């Protein structure tokens, strides 16, 4: 039987040796100024050892200082970060894997203690994770954030990464715009789904203008909020098509308004119903994550057409040899 997980895939001009991805997971290992630390280099070298993971997506880096989510978070906010980021990309490339970096803005999912000022958000709605009350962004400030994402993406490319991923999950800023729970605006950035992803579309356009047409651009989208009054899969299907039309190359799917979950779901690949629905409306590759621990199950999910790549996060975080064992298991079939 063919092993789908071990098949290569092309994403624009990037060739992945297999369909296994390590999704972005915050480590808190950056230096206090957000630069790459020796500890972080060692961590990613260990996780990518042997090149068994086709794609390593680096944890979220803040695109601007007021978008910093936590202490010792990675920074992509100014050019001084590029040298360290280049070393990190080189570590992963040296193992034989491709490297994509995720860029983010925390919005209200931070605190004054972290950023030194009042957090911002689409609307004055208390953040359900931080319980902080933000101030509402002006249209001019939204434009500044769009520019910050574009500049951060340019730094990612300059640092030698194979692609960039835009972060829109877990009640961070872009998810705050997408979700009607936190977006109560009555201008062109609020209301229906297409208005709530307007900032996403503006960021994609600005990022494309910065990195060029040949550079892979991913977007990680929270497909459902999983709570009353939040986004639904129907919302996400509308958004996903708009994001593809705007120029996204890969849709990286998660779910859950405040964290990585679907209430009551425990099976491996528990976001599969969401990715399966989204694949009906987009033609770009879709990444499926969600509690995957077994190589055979990862392979089956691909064989059944649930997704195009499989993200294995917490399992790899706890067992650095998992990818090696998974690949060897499938090769021996």
Tab-separated table of C-alpha atoms in Angstrom:
chain	number	residue	atom	x	y	z
A	1	UNK	CA	0.000	0.000	0.000
A	2	UNK	CA	1.298	3.467	-0.898
A	3	UNK	CA	2.303	5.697	2.004
A	4	UNK	CA	0.674	9.068	1.493
A	5	UNK	CA	2.533	10.693	4.401
A	6	UNK	CA	5.859	10.080	2.664
A	7	UNK	CA	4.838	11.562	-0.685
A	8	UNK	CA	6.483	14.870	-1.652
A	9	UNK	CA	4.398	17.972	-2.336
A	10	UNK	CA	5.104	21.256	-4.123
A	11	UNK	CA	3.899	24.552	-2.630
A	12	UNK	CA	4.697	27.244	-5.183
A	13	UNK	CA	8.463	26.819	-5.599
A	14	UNK	CA	8.963	24.926	-2.303
A	15	UNK	CA	9.277	21.148	-2.459
A	16	UNK	CA	8.571	19.214	0.719
A	17	UNK	CA	10.046	15.724	0.965
A	18	UNK	CA	6.966	14.441	2.787
A	19	UNK	CA	3.573	15.559	4.135
A	20	UNK	CA	4.595	15.714	7.813
A	21	UNK	CA	4.652	19.153	9.435
A	22	UNK	CA	5.656	20.303	12.888
A	23	UNK	CA	3.136	23.052	13.679
A	24	UNK	CA	4.101	26.248	15.513
A	25	UNK	CA	4.249	25.808	19.282
A	26	UNK	CA	5.421	28.591	21.595
A	27	UNK	CA	8.488	27.621	23.623
A	28	UNK	CA	9.255	30.817	25.555
A	29	UNK	CA	12.927	30.208	24.767
A	30	UNK	CA	13.764	33.506	23.024
A	31	UNK	CA	16.070	36.030	24.665
A	32	UNK	CA	14.394	38.819	26.699
A	33	UNK	CA	14.685	41.139	23.671
A	34	UNK	CA	12.946	38.573	21.448
A	35	UNK	CA	16.058	37.488	19.601
A	36	UNK	CA	16.897	33.847	18.937
A	37	UNK	CA	18.742	32.215	21.851
A	38	UNK	CA	21.216	29.308	21.886
A	39	UNK	CA	18.530	27.392	23.791
A	40	UNK	CA	16.099	27.908	20.909
A	41	UNK	CA	18.664	26.849	18.315
A	42	UNK	CA	19.313	23.643	20.269
A	43	UNK	CA	15.587	22.940	20.612
A	44	UNK	CA	14.844	23.209	16.900
A	45	UNK	CA	17.987	21.275	15.969
A	46	UNK	CA	16.799	18.415	18.174
A	47	UNK	CA	13.248	18.460	16.799
A	48	UNK	CA	14.313	18.607	13.127
A	49	UNK	CA	17.216	16.132	13.442
A	50	UNK	CA	17.565	13.878	10.434
A	51	UNK	CA	15.143	15.834	8.274
A	52	UNK	CA	12.293	13.393	8.951
A	53	UNK	CA	9.849	16.287	9.295
A	54	UNK	CA	9.168	17.710	5.852
A	55	UNK	CA	8.116	21.123	7.142
A	56	UNK	CA	8.949	22.879	10.408
A	57	UNK	CA	6.746	25.902	11.157
A	58	UNK	CA	8.489	28.144	13.675
A	59	UNK	CA	6.482	29.453	16.637
A	60	UNK	CA	4.783	32.825	16.419
A	61	UNK	CA	6.934	35.922	16.340
A	62	UNK	CA	5.443	39.314	17.131
A	63	UNK	CA	5.226	41.662	14.161
A	64	UNK	CA	5.287	44.842	16.254
A	65	UNK	CA	6.117	45.619	19.908
A	66	UNK	CA	2.502	46.286	20.931
A	67	UNK	CA	1.606	42.875	19.489
A	68	UNK	CA	3.893	40.940	21.817
A	69	UNK	CA	1.966	38.209	23.609
A	70	UNK	CA	4.351	37.082	26.346
A	71	UNK	CA	7.817	37.338	27.826
A	72	UNK	CA	10.572	35.630	25.840
A	73	UNK	CA	8.414	35.466	22.731
A	74	UNK	CA	10.284	35.529	19.437
A	75	UNK	CA	10.474	38.908	17.688
A	76	UNK	CA	10.175	39.730	13.990
A	77	UNK	CA	9.488	43.373	14.799
A	78	UNK	CA	12.726	44.978	13.598
A	79	UNK	CA	15.780	44.256	11.489
A	80	UNK	CA	17.980	43.472	14.495
A	81	UNK	CA	16.181	40.110	14.758
A	82	UNK	CA	17.187	38.958	11.270
A	83	UNK	CA	20.664	37.615	12.096
A	84	UNK	CA	19.368	35.241	14.773
A	85	UNK	CA	16.415	34.175	12.651
A	86	UNK	CA	18.827	33.376	9.826
A	87	UNK	CA	20.808	31.081	12.146
A	88	UNK	CA	17.608	29.294	13.105
A	89	UNK	CA	16.589	28.765	9.478
A	90	UNK	CA	20.085	27.452	8.766
A	91	UNK	CA	19.829	24.917	11.602
A	92	UNK	CA	16.624	23.452	10.147
A	93	UNK	CA	17.856	23.503	6.560
A	94	UNK	CA	21.008	21.752	7.712
A	95	UNK	CA	18.866	18.827	8.854
A	96	UNK	CA	17.104	18.589	5.486
A	97	UNK	CA	13.735	20.113	6.399
A	98	UNK	CA	12.021	23.210	5.060
A	99	UNK	CA	11.282	26.098	7.426
A	100	UNK	CA	8.322	28.471	7.512
A	101	UNK	CA	7.943	31.159	10.172
A	102	UNK	CA	4.693	32.328	11.743
A	103	UNK	CA	4.063	36.023	12.388
A	104	UNK	CA	1.470	37.345	14.813
A	105	UNK	CA	-0.076	40.246	16.705
A	106	UNK	CA	-1.565	39.504	20.125
A	107	UNK	CA	-4.198	42.228	20.085
A	108	UNK	CA	-5.953	42.054	23.455
A	109	UNK	CA	-4.314	38.696	24.312
A	110	UNK	CA	-1.511	40.423	26.184
A	111	UNK	CA	-1.209	42.863	29.078
A	112	UNK	CA	0.154	46.278	29.921
A	113	UNK	CA	2.880	44.536	31.935
A	114	UNK	CA	4.148	42.906	28.720
A	115	UNK	CA	3.837	45.756	26.214
A	116	UNK	CA	3.883	48.855	28.431
A	117	UNK	CA	0.618	50.237	27.108
A	118	UNK	CA	-3.073	49.367	26.911
A	119	UNK	CA	-3.642	46.408	24.545
A	120	UNK	CA	-5.565	47.025	21.324
A	121	UNK	CA	-8.379	45.085	19.675
A	122	UNK	CA	-11.134	45.423	17.066
A	123	UNK	CA	-13.604	46.386	19.796
A	124	UNK	CA	-13.703	47.124	23.509
A	125	UNK	CA	-14.393	43.533	24.538
A	126	UNK	CA	-12.612	41.906	27.466
A	127	UNK	CA	-10.193	39.236	26.279
A	128	UNK	CA	-11.522	35.849	27.444
A	129	UNK	CA	-8.019	34.538	28.121
A	130	UNK	CA	-6.268	37.542	29.645
A	131	UNK	CA	-9.388	39.282	31.025
A	132	UNK	CA	-7.810	42.551	29.889
A	133	UNK	CA	-10.017	45.339	28.539
A	134	UNK	CA	-8.464	46.741	25.355
A	135	UNK	CA	-9.022	49.961	23.487
A	136	UNK	CA	-10.523	49.914	20.009
A	137	UNK	CA	-8.232	50.309	17.028
A	138	UNK	CA	-8.697	53.246	14.689
A	139	UNK	CA	-8.680	52.686	10.935
A	140	UNK	CA	-5.304	54.411	10.748
A	141	UNK	CA	-3.909	52.026	13.360
A	142	UNK	CA	-5.294	49.035	11.445
A	143	UNK	CA	-3.334	50.259	8.451
A	144	UNK	CA	-0.213	50.402	10.594
A	145	UNK	CA	-0.719	46.804	11.692
A	146	UNK	CA	-1.126	45.708	8.073
A	147	UNK	CA	2.200	47.382	7.336
A	148	UNK	CA	3.835	45.726	10.351
A	149	UNK	CA	2.825	42.267	9.107
A	150	UNK	CA	4.212	43.044	5.663
A	151	UNK	CA	7.528	44.283	7.099
A	152	UNK	CA	7.769	41.193	9.337
A	153	UNK	CA	7.159	38.928	6.334
A	154	UNK	CA	9.944	40.703	4.477
A	155	UNK	CA	12.306	39.984	7.373
A	156	UNK	CA	11.288	36.322	7.347
A	157	UNK	CA	12.186	36.077	3.680
A	158	UNK	CA	15.440	37.977	4.162
A	159	UNK	CA	16.366	35.571	6.976
A	160	UNK	CA	16.183	32.661	4.550
A	161	UNK	CA	12.910	30.956	5.436
A	162	UNK	CA	11.056	29.022	2.765
A	163	UNK	CA	7.745	30.711	3.531
A	164	UNK	CA	5.774	32.753	6.044
A	165	UNK	CA	2.580	31.956	7.965
A	166	UNK	CA	0.041	34.557	9.110
A	167	UNK	CA	-1.436	33.751	12.536
A	168	UNK	CA	-5.232	33.979	12.963
A	169	UNK	CA	-6.183	31.606	15.797
A	170	UNK	CA	-6.481	31.412	19.609
A	171	UNK	CA	-8.099	34.772	20.213
A	172	UNK	CA	-5.083	36.737	19.006
A	173	UNK	CA	-5.703	39.885	16.984
A	174	UNK	CA	-6.678	38.479	13.587
A	175	UNK	CA	-8.927	35.882	15.202
A	176	UNK	CA	-10.425	38.718	17.276
A	177	UNK	CA	-11.384	40.410	14.012
A	178	UNK	CA	-12.764	37.169	12.548
A	179	UNK	CA	-14.864	36.236	15.564
A	180	UNK	CA	-18.186	38.031	16.170
A	181	UNK	CA	-17.597	37.437	19.893
A	182	UNK	CA	-14.802	40.024	19.930
A	183	UNK	CA	-15.578	42.046	16.793
A	184	UNK	CA	-18.463	44.427	17.436
A	185	UNK	CA	-17.396	47.058	14.899
A	186	UNK	CA	-19.979	48.765	12.707
A	187	UNK	CA	-17.565	49.937	10.007
A	188	UNK	CA	-16.103	48.006	7.064
A	189	UNK	CA	-14.080	45.782	9.439
A	190	UNK	CA	-17.135	44.433	11.262
A	191	UNK	CA	-20.426	42.751	10.510
A	192	UNK	CA	-20.522	39.956	7.943
A	193	UNK	CA	-17.769	37.398	7.354
A	194	UNK	CA	-16.184	39.250	4.442
A	195	UNK	CA	-15.878	42.407	6.517
A	196	UNK	CA	-14.467	40.481	9.467
A	197	UNK	CA	-11.670	39.084	7.275
A	198	UNK	CA	-11.013	42.407	5.554
A	199	UNK	CA	-7.859	42.954	7.620
A	200	UNK	CA	-6.669	39.462	6.657
A	201	UNK	CA	-7.116	40.266	2.976
A	202	UNK	CA	-5.305	43.585	3.360
A	203	UNK	CA	-2.424	41.834	5.149
A	204	UNK	CA	-2.183	39.146	2.467
A	205	UNK	CA	-2.053	41.814	-0.250
A	206	UNK	CA	0.632	43.793	1.610
A	207	UNK	CA	2.650	40.658	2.373
A	208	UNK	CA	2.490	39.579	-1.280
A	209	UNK	CA	3.699	43.000	-2.403
A	210	UNK	CA	6.630	42.643	0.004
A	211	UNK	CA	7.728	39.028	-0.520
A	212	UNK	CA	6.762	38.615	-4.169
A	213	UNK	CA	4.547	36.196	-6.062
A	214	UNK	CA	6.898	33.209	-5.874
A	215	UNK	CA	7.103	33.050	-2.074
A	216	UNK	CA	4.830	30.629	-0.146
A	217	UNK	CA	2.355	32.374	2.166
A	218	UNK	CA	0.402	30.271	4.678
A	219	UNK	CA	-2.456	31.335	6.942
A	220	UNK	CA	-3.478	29.557	10.127
A	221	UNK	CA	-7.201	29.948	10.608
A	222	UNK	CA	-9.452	29.007	13.503
A	223	UNK	CA	-12.232	27.209	11.667
A	224	UNK	CA	-14.806	27.412	14.471
A	225	UNK	CA	-14.923	29.181	17.829
A	226	UNK	CA	-16.767	26.267	19.405
A	227	UNK	CA	-18.952	28.531	21.517
A	228	UNK	CA	-22.310	30.251	21.203
A	229	UNK	CA	-22.239	33.405	19.122
A	230	UNK	CA	-18.861	32.565	17.597
A	231	UNK	CA	-17.682	31.589	14.135
A	232	UNK	CA	-19.100	28.505	12.475
A	233	UNK	CA	-17.692	26.200	9.820
A	234	UNK	CA	-20.021	27.935	7.352
A	235	UNK	CA	-18.330	31.255	8.210
A	236	UNK	CA	-14.957	29.642	7.746
A	237	UNK	CA	-15.855	28.200	4.346
A	238	UNK	CA	-16.720	31.717	3.133
A	239	UNK	CA	-13.516	33.089	4.672
A	240	UNK	CA	-11.319	30.295	3.304
A	241	UNK	CA	-12.431	30.926	-0.263
A	242	UNK	CA	-11.775	34.665	0.129
A	243	UNK	CA	-8.324	33.961	1.580
A	244	UNK	CA	-7.452	31.642	-1.298
A	245	UNK	CA	-8.612	34.228	-3.830
A	246	UNK	CA	-6.414	36.806	-2.079
A	247	UNK	CA	-3.294	34.692	-2.630
A	248	UNK	CA	-2.830	32.292	0.282
A	249	UNK	CA	-0.935	29.121	-0.721
A	250	UNK	CA	-1.749	26.911	2.275
A	251	UNK	CA	-4.562	26.914	4.829
A	252	UNK	CA	-3.396	25.666	8.236
A	253	UNK	CA	-6.528	24.725	10.160
A	254	UNK	CA	-7.220	24.755	13.893
A	255	UNK	CA	-10.275	25.371	16.023
A	256	UNK	CA	-11.327	26.729	19.385
A	257	UNK	CA	-11.747	30.349	20.415
A	258	UNK	CA	-9.465	30.297	23.455
A	259	UNK	CA	-7.293	27.301	22.672
A	260	UNK	CA	-6.566	24.356	20.478
A	261	UNK	CA	-9.679	22.220	20.899
A	262	UNK	CA	-13.125	21.093	19.886
A	263	UNK	CA	-15.413	20.448	22.861
A	264	UNK	CA	-15.940	16.712	23.360
A	265	UNK	CA	-13.532	15.620	20.623
A	266	UNK	CA	-10.838	13.141	21.578
A	267	UNK	CA	-10.061	11.130	18.431
A	268	UNK	CA	-6.763	11.610	16.616
A	269	UNK	CA	-7.062	14.278	13.936
A	270	UNK	CA	-10.105	15.777	15.600
A	271	UNK	CA	-10.133	18.765	13.238
A	272	UNK	CA	-10.668	16.405	10.266
A	273	UNK	CA	-14.385	17.259	9.871
A	274	UNK	CA	-13.374	20.911	9.520
A	275	UNK	CA	-10.591	20.319	6.985
A	276	UNK	CA	-12.830	17.975	5.021
A	277	UNK	CA	-15.468	20.714	4.696
A	278	UNK	CA	-12.893	23.344	3.773
A	279	UNK	CA	-11.391	21.163	1.061
A	280	UNK	CA	-14.770	21.341	-0.679
A	281	UNK	CA	-14.342	25.072	-1.276
A	282	UNK	CA	-10.568	25.569	-1.728
A	283	UNK	CA	-8.039	23.992	-4.063
A	284	UNK	CA	-4.930	24.960	-2.082
A	285	UNK	CA	-3.282	22.475	0.327
A	286	UNK	CA	-4.817	22.181	3.786
A	287	UNK	CA	-2.918	21.195	6.952
A	288	UNK	CA	-4.715	19.014	9.505
A	289	UNK	CA	-3.637	18.895	13.159
A	290	UNK	CA	-5.285	17.767	16.356
A	291	UNK	CA	-4.007	15.112	18.746
A	292	UNK	CA	-2.325	12.903	16.143
A	293	UNK	CA	-0.010	10.306	17.707
A	294	UNK	CA	0.126	7.366	15.278
A	295	UNK	CA	1.844	7.365	11.886
A	296	UNK	CA	-0.696	4.914	10.474
A	297	UNK	CA	-3.573	7.217	11.410
A	298	UNK	CA	-1.774	10.235	9.929
A	299	UNK	CA	-1.310	8.280	6.706
A	300	UNK	CA	-4.962	7.169	6.672
A	301	UNK	CA	-6.227	10.729	7.131
A	302	UNK	CA	-4.304	11.749	4.014
A	303	UNK	CA	-5.451	8.669	2.098
A	304	UNK	CA	-9.081	9.508	2.932
A	305	UNK	CA	-8.634	13.027	1.570
A	306	UNK	CA	-9.144	14.806	4.894
A	307	UNK	CA	-6.113	17.036	4.274
A	308	UNK	CA	-2.924	17.455	2.241
A	309	UNK	CA	-0.417	17.709	5.091
A	310	UNK	CA	-0.492	16.427	8.671
A	311	UNK	CA	0.692	18.504	11.613
A	312	UNK	CA	1.958	16.635	14.654
A	313	UNK	CA	2.672	19.013	17.524
A	314	UNK	CA	2.511	17.934	21.133
A	315	UNK	CA	3.607	14.394	20.278
A	316	UNK	CA	6.821	15.695	18.684
A	317	UNK	CA	7.260	18.199	21.499
A	318	UNK	CA	7.315	15.334	24.007
A	319	UNK	CA	9.219	12.833	21.808
A	320	UNK	CA	11.903	14.213	19.494
A	321	UNK	CA	12.344	10.802	17.854
A	322	UNK	CA	8.677	10.410	16.906
A	323	UNK	CA	9.103	11.603	13.317
A	324	UNK	CA	12.052	9.260	12.736
A	325	UNK	CA	10.077	6.300	14.070
A	326	UNK	CA	6.992	7.291	12.080
A	327	UNK	CA	8.890	7.512	8.796
A	328	UNK	CA	10.705	4.214	9.411
A	329	UNK	CA	7.408	2.505	10.313
A	330	UNK	CA	5.763	3.609	7.071
A	331	UNK	CA	8.843	2.779	4.979
A	332	UNK	CA	8.815	-0.791	6.319
A	333	UNK	CA	5.218	-1.514	5.302
